[in-house]
Amino acid sequence: MACGSVVEVVAGDIAEEEVDVVINAANSLSFTAMDCGVSGVSVPSTQAGVQLAEGGLAVRGVRYVVHAVGPIWTDWPVARATFAKVVPRIRRTVRRALTAAERVVAALDSVRSQSGRAGPAGDGDRPDTVEEDVGVEVRDDGLAPGGESVMMASVAVPAISGGIFTHYSATSKIKAAEQMAARTAVVEAVMRWLARRRENGTSRHVWNIRLVDICPRGVAMFAKAFDVALAAEGEADIGESGTVRAEE
């Protein structure tokens, strides 16, 4: 993991997560009303749109919702060739969503620092803009320039393009192979995103990234993809770099 960051596979409702940022697997045709209707802004495929959290999410401490519209499998119905088209787009969607989350968390940290508060920000502490890039280089000693401690940041990530809108539909065209490929792409994108920040030393945060799925089969697929990714990194034990847990 990058700089002590943790990746978890979580069985549960992403709308119940207590994190800094929730990434919403938005759909250009139908949005999940996971936050009393906050999900409702049309966003181009592979791009990320950001909104302040409202309703139940805000009550639980979530600061922002990042809307990420992934590719649609049926847009490329060409058997095996479909995977070569869709999987890279899923990775790109996840990468851009995580980068958007990183920007807004950094902006929030900047506001907290200016107000002299170390704890969670109140409603009046939200930055005026979420587009400002306030990245800070991290030194080898784990401190940001000026001796600031590296901060914790958390984000919940769904199975983008993984059939989460059609888990319980008997007519779903998103079958097991596509569901597994999507979750593998999400895991790979997360691991690469963290690795790049570790190598470049460009993040001031220690990340807790939660891969959330409400469907038991989807959770199992996430866990399998996670195990494969850890093995590829040479990790001997899943407990050394991450965990699999279930919501109570």
mmCIF file with all atom_site columns, C-alpha atoms in Angstrom, residues 43-48 69-71 93:
data_model
loop_
_atom_site.group_PDB
_atom_site.id
_atom_site.type_symbol
_atom_site.label_atom_id
_atom_site.label_alt_id
_atom_site.label_comp_id
_atom_site.label_asym_id
_atom_site.label_entity_id
_atom_site.label_seq_id
_atom_site.pdbx_PDB_ins_code
_atom_site.Cartn_x
_atom_site.Cartn_y
_atom_site.Cartn_z
_atom_site.occupancy
_atom_site.B_iso_or_equiv
_atom_site.pdbx_formal_charge
_atom_site.auth_seq_id
_atom_site.auth_comp_id
_atom_site.auth_asym_id
_atom_site.auth_atom_id
_atom_site.pdbx_PDB_model_num
ATOM 1  C CA . VAL A 1 43 ? -21.762 13.667 -16.176 1.00 0.00 ? 43 VAL A CA 1
ATOM 2  C CA . PRO A 1 44 ? -19.945 12.555 -19.365 1.00 0.00 ? 44 PRO A CA 1
ATOM 3  C CA . SER A 1 45 ? -18.653 8.982  -19.374 1.00 0.00 ? 45 SER A CA 1
ATOM 4  C CA . THR A 1 46 ? -15.264 8.505  -17.616 1.00 0.00 ? 46 THR A CA 1
ATOM 5  C CA . GLN A 1 47 ? -15.482 12.033 -16.173 1.00 0.00 ? 47 GLN A CA 1
ATOM 6  C CA . ALA A 1 48 ? -16.116 12.933 -12.534 1.00 0.00 ? 48 ALA A CA 1
ATOM 7  C CA . VAL A 1 69 ? -20.176 7.598  -14.988 1.00 0.00 ? 69 VAL A CA 1
ATOM 8  C CA . GLY A 1 70 ? -18.456 4.464  -16.201 1.00 0.00 ? 70 GLY A CA 1
ATOM 9  C CA . PRO A 1 71 ? -18.737 2.817  -19.613 1.00 0.00 ? 71 PRO A CA 1
ATOM 10 C CA . THR A 1 93 ? -13.164 6.395  -14.638 1.00 0.00 ? 93 THR A CA 1
#
